[in-house]
Every structure is written in C-alpha cells, then in structure tokens.
Amino acid sequence: MINKKKILIVSSGEKLVPVLKELLPVNEYIVNLSTTIHDAKKKLRNESFYFSIVQCPIKDEFGVKSSQEIANTFDIGVLLLVKNDIFDQVTYRLKEDPILVLSMPTNRQVLYQGICLMNTLMFQKQKMENEIRKLRKKIQDQQKINQAKLLLIEQYHYSEEKAHHYIEKVAMDHSITKVEVAMSLIEKVKKMNKTNAMRILDQHSIPYMVHEYPHKNEAVDGIHVASLLNQNVEQVYKTLVLISNTRQYFVFMIPVHLQLDLKKCAKVAQVKSVDMIPVKEINKITGYVRGGCSPLGMKKEYPIFIYEECVLYDTICFSGGKIGLQIEMNPMDLIELRHIKCVDCVKA
C-alpha cells in the first residue's frame, strides 16, 4: 500500500487549483485546499503535510511573509507562485528560506517540474533527518555507556579499562546490547540509598557526582578528605552553621583549609555578631551530624553564603549529607539552586 503524501494548497484562484490537482494524482497525494492564510495555519497546527503550494496573492493577505512563517514555523517546504513582475524581488527576499519560487503565469510542464523538485527536496530532507536521528541515538547510547562506566569508576573504583571490559562481557554473556547493560547499571545505582541532598539535586535534574571515602563512622578532617579523594583543597568545601545575636541561623561554605572571619560573616549577614553553633546542636538545627553536614536538605532552608572564589572552578565538593560521602558539582548550579550569595568571609 502506497503511503500517500498530504499536500496543502493555499490559493484564492479558481483556475490553478484544478491544474494542481491533475498534477498531483490521487493515488500518490491527498490534496487539502485553503483559500485563506488563517485557515491554512489552522490546518498546519492540527495536521502534518509533506509540503505546501502557495499562490499569491491570498484573500486575507499577499502571502510572501506568511509563506516564510509556514516554512520556518511548521518545518515544511513551500512552493510559492508569484506574479512575474515581482519574481526577482521575492526570490531575493526568500533566498535563505526553504521556499522554491516560481513565476506566474507558467505552463503545466514548469509547474510539474516545480512539484517534482519539491518532492526531491522533501525526500532528501527526510533522509537527512533520519540520518540525524540515527546519529543522535548513537550519541545518546554512547553517553549512557559512558555514564555507566563513570558509575563503575566512582561507585566501585574500577579502572576505565576494567569498566569497559565489564560492560562488554555482561553484554556478551547475556546476549544484550552494551547500552542495555549501561541502563541496567544506571537504574541499579539510582535505587541506592540517597541522601536528602542527592534527592534535591535529582529533583531539579542537576548533574553531580558522588565520591565516597573511608571513615569509621566519625568525622574526618576536611583536608584529609581532600587528600583521600585526590582533590585540590581549594575545591573541597566545609559547611558551617552560625548563629547571630538575633538568634538567626546562617550557613557558610568555605574551603576546608581556610577559617571563617566572624566579623566579615556578621557584616555580610547584616547582623551585629555571629558565632559557631555548639557541636551538640548540629543535628537539632540541621538534621545532619558533624562531618556530614550538607548545605542541601537541612531541616529548614537557612540563608547560605559561599566563599567568592568558588566560581573560579568548574566543580567544587561538599558533604553529601552523611559521613564518607561528598558531592561534586558545578558551583554555579548550587548557587542558582539555593540563591546563595558569594562573599568574602575568610581570614586573610
């Protein structure tokens, strides 16, 4: 069974339409007629057409500008028929649009050649779009495989080579594709116990990586954490909670090797003075424990300030919400998510 192509003819003329219908045989085409641009756009919004033939002028407007809108908005080719005395002007105006311009009056042969050319152009366009779709899927599949490799490296400490061979082996052993193995791995990791901080980032579709480091269920010094993760101390941040003289709580994030300047903190927080909260109150105030306090997912959303030089780096690390877990992400994503202010808050 032949898949018929739907063609939209936009014309107010009575003589041209029968000719076009003869040139578009019913066994190959389904012809739809609109006598106004308004009606044509309404049909284009509700139906898909192979291409459109527009004869200027139309009842409700001239038609050249609307032909541009039809071609670019609805992503279809347009065969535009205009009077001979404006052919050159219209052709020049539409030189960058997917529109083929023919001058009128013309004969049946030239009109048929124009229709054949539109068919060829649309066929090539569809062919190219199919190739792009295939290429895009191939890229997406490779991205999933790369994501799975990264998860194996991050979560299970595989080498890149080992991760590559593991995915290949599982695919061969189970007679499935590598992308199916990758998606299974990704889904498995998704089901792992996540912290509130991780869930918040997931809910906002913000990319991040998770790093784990050895611990004995007790806080690990920030500089030592940076060393365990082989990270630059300037990119590993600690989360500190302060209380003001007005009993307000503020969260400050600074690199692990630096110290807070409480006077600067009070100034940016616009209060008279601030001080560190007692260690025993960390859980009561934040819901987290010492050594696992994250700026995301606290019991309440307190104002957050971050050391201004964080924006110099592509990523920074901070607690993921429990001891032994660090989140690495783009600082700008974090700043935008929680409306964090970048400030100078450390001792010189």
Coordinates of C-alpha atoms in Angstrom, one line a residue:
M1 CA 0.0 0.0 0.0
I2 CA 1.4 3.4 -1.0
N3 CA 1.8 5.9 1.8
K4 CA 0.1 9.0 0.3
K5 CA 1.6 12.4 0.8
K6 CA -0.5 15.2 2.2
I7 CA -0.2 18.5 0.3
L8 CA -1.7 21.8 1.4
I9 CA -2.6 24.2 -1.4
V10 CA -3.2 27.8 -0.4
S11 CA -4.9 29.7 -3.2
S12 CA -7.7 32.0 -3.9
G13 CA -7.6 31.4 -7.6
E14 CA -10.1 29.2 -9.3
K15 CA -8.1 28.3 -12.4
L16 CA -4.9 27.0 -10.8
V17 CA -6.4 24.6 -8.3
P18 CA -7.8 22.1 -10.9
V19 CA -4.5 22.1 -12.7
L20 CA -2.6 21.4 -9.5
K21 CA -5.0 18.6 -8.6
E22 CA -4.3 17.0 -12.0
L23 CA -0.6 17.2 -11.5
L24 CA -1.0 15.6 -8.0
P25 CA -2.5 12.2 -8.7
V26 CA -4.9 10.8 -6.1
N27 CA -3.0 7.6 -5.8
E28 CA 0.1 9.4 -4.6
Y29 CA -1.3 12.6 -2.9
I30 CA -4.0 13.8 -0.6
V31 CA -4.8 17.4 -1.6
N32 CA -6.1 19.8 1.0
L33 CA -7.2 23.3 0.0
S34 CA -7.3 26.5 1.9
T35 CA -8.4 29.8 0.5
T36 CA -7.0 31.9 3.3
I37 CA -3.7 32.0 5.3
H38 CA -5.7 31.9 8.5
D39 CA -7.4 28.6 7.5
A40 CA -4.0 27.2 6.3
K41 CA -2.3 27.9 9.6
K42 CA -5.2 26.3 11.4
K43 CA -4.8 23.1 9.4
L44 CA -1.0 23.1 9.8
R45 CA -1.4 23.3 13.6
N46 CA -3.6 20.2 13.5
E47 CA -2.2 18.1 10.7
S48 CA 1.2 17.2 9.1
F49 CA 1.8 18.0 5.5
Y50 CA 4.6 16.9 3.1
F51 CA 4.8 20.4 1.6
S52 CA 2.7 23.3 0.7
I53 CA 1.9 25.2 -2.5
V54 CA 1.0 28.9 -2.0
Q55 CA -0.3 31.1 -4.8
C56 CA 0.0 34.8 -4.2
P57 CA -2.0 36.9 -3.5
I58 CA -4.3 35.2 -1.0
K59 CA -7.7 36.6 0.1
D60 CA -6.6 37.8 3.5
E61 CA -3.1 38.9 2.7
F62 CA -0.4 38.9 0.0
G63 CA 1.2 35.7 1.2
V64 CA 5.0 36.1 1.0
K65 CA 5.6 36.8 4.7
S66 CA 3.1 34.0 5.7
S67 CA 4.9 31.6 3.4
Q68 CA 8.1 32.3 5.4
E69 CA 6.2 31.7 8.6
I70 CA 4.7 28.4 7.3
A71 CA 8.2 27.2 6.1
N72 CA 10.0 28.1 9.3
T73 CA 7.4 27.5 12.0
F74 CA 5.9 24.3 10.7
D75 CA 9.2 23.0 9.2
I76 CA 7.8 22.1 5.7
G77 CA 8.8 23.1 2.2
V78 CA 6.8 25.7 0.3
L79 CA 6.4 26.1 -3.5
L80 CA 5.5 29.7 -3.8
L81 CA 3.8 31.0 -7.0
V82 CA 4.1 34.8 -7.6
K83 CA 3.5 37.1 -10.5
N84 CA 6.3 37.5 -12.9
D85 CA 6.9 41.2 -12.3
I86 CA 7.9 40.6 -8.6
F87 CA 9.6 37.2 -9.1
D88 CA 13.2 38.6 -8.7
Q89 CA 12.3 40.7 -5.7
V90 CA 10.6 37.8 -3.9
T91 CA 13.3 35.3 -4.8
Y92 CA 16.0 37.6 -3.3
R93 CA 13.9 38.1 -0.2
L94 CA 13.4 34.4 0.4
K95 CA 16.9 33.2 -0.6
E96 CA 17.6 31.9 2.9
D97 CA 14.3 30.2 3.4
P98 CA 13.3 26.6 2.4
I99 CA 11.0 28.1 -0.3
L100 CA 11.0 27.4 -4.0
V101 CA 9.7 30.4 -6.0
L102 CA 8.0 30.1 -9.5
S103 CA 6.8 32.9 -11.6
M104 CA 3.2 33.1 -12.9
P105 CA 1.8 32.7 -15.4
T106 CA 3.6 29.5 -16.3
N107 CA 2.9 26.3 -18.2
R108 CA 2.0 22.8 -16.9
Q109 CA 5.4 21.4 -17.6
V110 CA 7.2 24.0 -15.5
L111 CA 4.7 23.7 -12.7
Y112 CA 5.1 19.9 -12.8
Q113 CA 8.9 20.3 -12.7
G114 CA 8.5 22.6 -9.6
I115 CA 6.4 19.9 -7.9
C116 CA 8.9 17.2 -8.7
L117 CA 11.7 19.4 -7.4
M118 CA 9.8 19.9 -4.1
N119 CA 9.3 16.2 -3.9
T120 CA 13.0 15.6 -4.3
L121 CA 13.9 18.3 -1.8
M122 CA 11.5 16.9 0.8
F123 CA 12.8 13.4 0.2
Q124 CA 16.3 14.5 0.8
K125 CA 15.3 16.4 3.9
Q126 CA 13.5 13.4 5.4
K127 CA 16.5 11.2 4.5
M128 CA 18.9 13.7 6.2
E129 CA 16.6 13.9 9.3
N130 CA 16.5 10.1 9.6
E131 CA 20.3 10.1 9.5
I132 CA 20.5 12.8 12.1
R133 CA 18.1 10.8 14.3
K134 CA 20.2 7.7 14.0
L135 CA 23.3 9.6 14.8
R136 CA 21.7 11.3 17.8
K137 CA 20.6 7.9 19.1
K138 CA 24.1 6.6 18.6
I139 CA 25.5 9.5 20.6
Q140 CA 22.8 9.1 23.3
D141 CA 23.6 5.4 23.6
Q142 CA 27.3 6.1 23.9
Q143 CA 26.6 8.8 26.6
K144 CA 24.6 6.1 28.6
I145 CA 27.5 3.7 28.2
N146 CA 30.0 6.4 29.3
Q147 CA 27.7 7.3 32.3
A148 CA 27.7 3.6 33.3
K149 CA 31.5 3.4 33.0
L150 CA 31.7 6.5 35.2
L151 CA 29.4 4.9 37.8
L152 CA 31.6 1.8 37.9
I153 CA 34.7 4.0 38.4
E154 CA 33.1 6.2 41.0
Q155 CA 31.0 3.7 42.9
Y156 CA 33.1 0.6 42.6
H157 CA 36.6 2.1 42.0
Y158 CA 37.0 0.3 38.6
S159 CA 39.7 1.5 36.2
E160 CA 38.4 2.8 32.9
E161 CA 39.7 -0.2 31.1
K162 CA 38.1 -2.6 33.6
A163 CA 34.7 -0.7 33.4
H164 CA 34.9 -1.0 29.6
H165 CA 35.6 -4.8 29.6
Y166 CA 32.9 -5.4 32.3
I167 CA 30.2 -3.8 30.2
E168 CA 31.3 -5.7 27.1
K169 CA 31.5 -9.1 29.0
V170 CA 28.0 -8.7 30.5
A171 CA 26.6 -7.8 27.1
M172 CA 28.1 -10.9 25.5
D173 CA 27.2 -13.2 28.4
H174 CA 23.5 -12.2 28.3
S175 CA 23.2 -11.6 24.6
I176 CA 22.1 -8.0 25.0
T177 CA 23.5 -4.7 23.8
K178 CA 26.0 -2.6 25.7
V179 CA 23.5 0.2 26.1
E180 CA 21.1 -2.2 27.8
V181 CA 23.8 -3.2 30.2
A182 CA 24.5 0.5 30.8
M183 CA 20.9 1.4 31.5
S184 CA 20.6 -1.6 33.9
L185 CA 23.7 -0.3 35.8
I186 CA 22.4 3.2 35.9
E187 CA 19.0 2.0 37.3
K188 CA 20.7 -0.1 39.9
V189 CA 22.7 2.9 41.2
K190 CA 19.5 5.1 41.1
K191 CA 18.0 2.6 43.7
M192 CA 20.9 3.1 46.1
N193 CA 20.1 4.8 49.3
K194 CA 20.3 8.5 48.6
T195 CA 20.6 11.4 51.0
N196 CA 18.3 14.4 51.0
A197 CA 21.0 16.5 49.3
M198 CA 21.2 14.0 46.4
R199 CA 17.4 13.8 46.1
I200 CA 17.1 17.5 45.8
L201 CA 19.6 17.6 43.0
D202 CA 17.8 14.8 41.3
Q203 CA 14.5 16.5 41.6
H204 CA 16.0 19.6 39.8
S205 CA 17.9 17.4 37.2
I206 CA 21.1 19.0 38.3
P207 CA 24.2 16.9 37.3
Y208 CA 26.6 15.9 40.1
M209 CA 29.0 13.1 41.0
V210 CA 29.2 11.2 44.3
H211 CA 32.5 10.4 46.0
E212 CA 32.9 8.1 48.9
Y213 CA 35.9 8.0 51.3
P214 CA 36.8 5.6 54.1
H215 CA 35.8 6.5 57.6
K216 CA 35.0 4.9 61.0
N217 CA 31.6 6.5 61.5
E218 CA 33.2 9.6 62.8
A219 CA 34.0 13.0 61.3
V220 CA 37.1 13.1 59.1
D221 CA 39.2 16.3 58.9
G222 CA 38.4 18.3 55.7
I223 CA 41.9 18.5 54.5
H224 CA 42.3 14.7 55.0
V225 CA 39.0 14.2 53.0
A226 CA 40.5 16.2 50.1
S227 CA 43.6 14.0 50.2
L228 CA 41.6 10.8 50.3
L229 CA 39.6 12.0 47.2
N230 CA 42.8 13.3 45.5
Q231 CA 41.1 16.7 45.3
N232 CA 42.5 20.2 45.5
V233 CA 41.8 21.6 49.0
E234 CA 40.6 24.9 47.4
Q235 CA 37.8 22.9 45.7
V236 CA 36.7 20.9 48.8
Y237 CA 34.3 23.0 50.9
K238 CA 33.1 22.6 54.5
T239 CA 29.7 23.6 55.7
L240 CA 29.5 25.7 58.8
V241 CA 26.4 26.9 60.7
L242 CA 26.4 30.2 62.6
I243 CA 24.0 31.8 65.0
S244 CA 23.6 35.6 65.3
N245 CA 22.9 37.8 68.2
T246 CA 19.3 37.9 67.0
R247 CA 19.1 34.1 67.2
Q248 CA 19.1 33.7 63.4
Y249 CA 20.9 30.9 61.7
F250 CA 23.3 31.3 58.7
V251 CA 25.2 28.7 56.7
F252 CA 28.6 29.5 55.4
M253 CA 30.6 27.4 52.9
I254 CA 34.4 27.8 52.7
P255 CA 37.4 25.7 51.5
V256 CA 38.5 23.2 54.1
H257 CA 41.9 24.8 54.6
L258 CA 40.6 28.2 55.4
Q259 CA 39.0 29.7 58.5
L260 CA 35.9 31.9 58.9
D261 CA 36.3 35.6 59.8
L262 CA 33.3 36.1 62.1
K263 CA 33.3 39.9 61.7
K264 CA 33.1 39.5 57.9
C265 CA 30.4 36.9 58.3
A266 CA 28.3 39.3 60.5
K267 CA 28.8 42.1 58.1
V268 CA 27.5 40.1 55.0
A269 CA 24.7 38.6 57.1
Q270 CA 23.8 42.2 58.2
V271 CA 23.7 41.4 61.9
K272 CA 25.8 42.7 64.8
S273 CA 27.6 39.5 65.6
V274 CA 27.7 35.8 64.8
D275 CA 29.2 32.7 66.4
M276 CA 29.6 29.0 65.6
I277 CA 26.7 26.9 66.9
P278 CA 27.7 24.2 69.5
V279 CA 28.6 20.8 68.0
K280 CA 25.9 19.1 70.1
E281 CA 23.2 21.3 68.4
I282 CA 24.2 20.5 64.8
N283 CA 21.7 17.6 64.4
K284 CA 18.9 19.5 66.2
I285 CA 19.3 22.5 63.9
T286 CA 20.3 20.9 60.6
G287 CA 19.2 17.3 60.8
Y288 CA 22.8 16.3 60.0
V289 CA 25.7 15.1 62.1
R290 CA 29.1 16.6 62.5
G291 CA 31.3 15.6 59.5
G292 CA 28.2 15.0 57.3
C293 CA 26.5 18.4 57.3
S294 CA 25.4 19.4 53.8
P295 CA 24.1 22.8 52.7
L296 CA 21.3 21.0 50.9
G297 CA 18.4 19.2 52.6
M298 CA 18.7 20.8 56.1
K299 CA 15.6 20.8 58.3
K300 CA 15.0 24.4 57.3
E301 CA 16.3 26.5 54.4
Y302 CA 18.7 28.9 56.1
P303 CA 20.4 31.8 54.2
I304 CA 23.6 30.4 52.6
F305 CA 26.8 32.3 51.9
I306 CA 29.8 30.8 50.0
Y307 CA 33.4 31.9 49.6
E308 CA 33.5 34.1 46.5
E309 CA 36.4 32.3 44.8
C310 CA 34.3 29.1 44.3
V311 CA 33.3 30.5 40.9
L312 CA 36.9 30.1 39.7
Y313 CA 36.5 26.4 39.4
D314 CA 34.4 24.1 37.2
T315 CA 33.4 22.0 40.2
I316 CA 33.6 22.0 44.0
C317 CA 33.0 19.3 46.5
F318 CA 30.9 19.4 49.7
S319 CA 29.3 17.0 52.1
G320 CA 26.6 14.8 50.6
G321 CA 24.7 14.6 53.8
K322 CA 26.5 11.8 55.7
I323 CA 30.0 11.0 56.8
G324 CA 32.0 9.4 54.0
L325 CA 30.0 11.0 51.2
Q326 CA 30.9 14.0 49.1
I327 CA 29.0 15.6 46.2
E328 CA 30.9 17.2 43.4
M329 CA 29.1 19.7 41.1
N330 CA 29.3 23.0 39.3
P331 CA 29.2 25.8 41.9
M332 CA 27.0 28.0 39.7
D333 CA 24.3 25.3 39.7
L334 CA 24.5 25.2 43.5
I335 CA 24.4 29.0 43.8
E336 CA 21.4 29.2 41.4
L337 CA 19.5 26.4 43.2
R338 CA 19.6 27.9 46.6
H339 CA 20.1 31.6 45.8
I340 CA 23.5 31.6 47.5
K341 CA 25.5 34.8 47.9
C342 CA 29.1 34.8 47.0
V343 CA 31.1 36.7 49.7
D344 CA 34.5 37.3 51.2
C345 CA 34.1 35.6 54.6
V346 CA 37.5 34.1 55.4
K347 CA 40.5 35.2 57.4
A348 CA 43.3 36.8 55.3

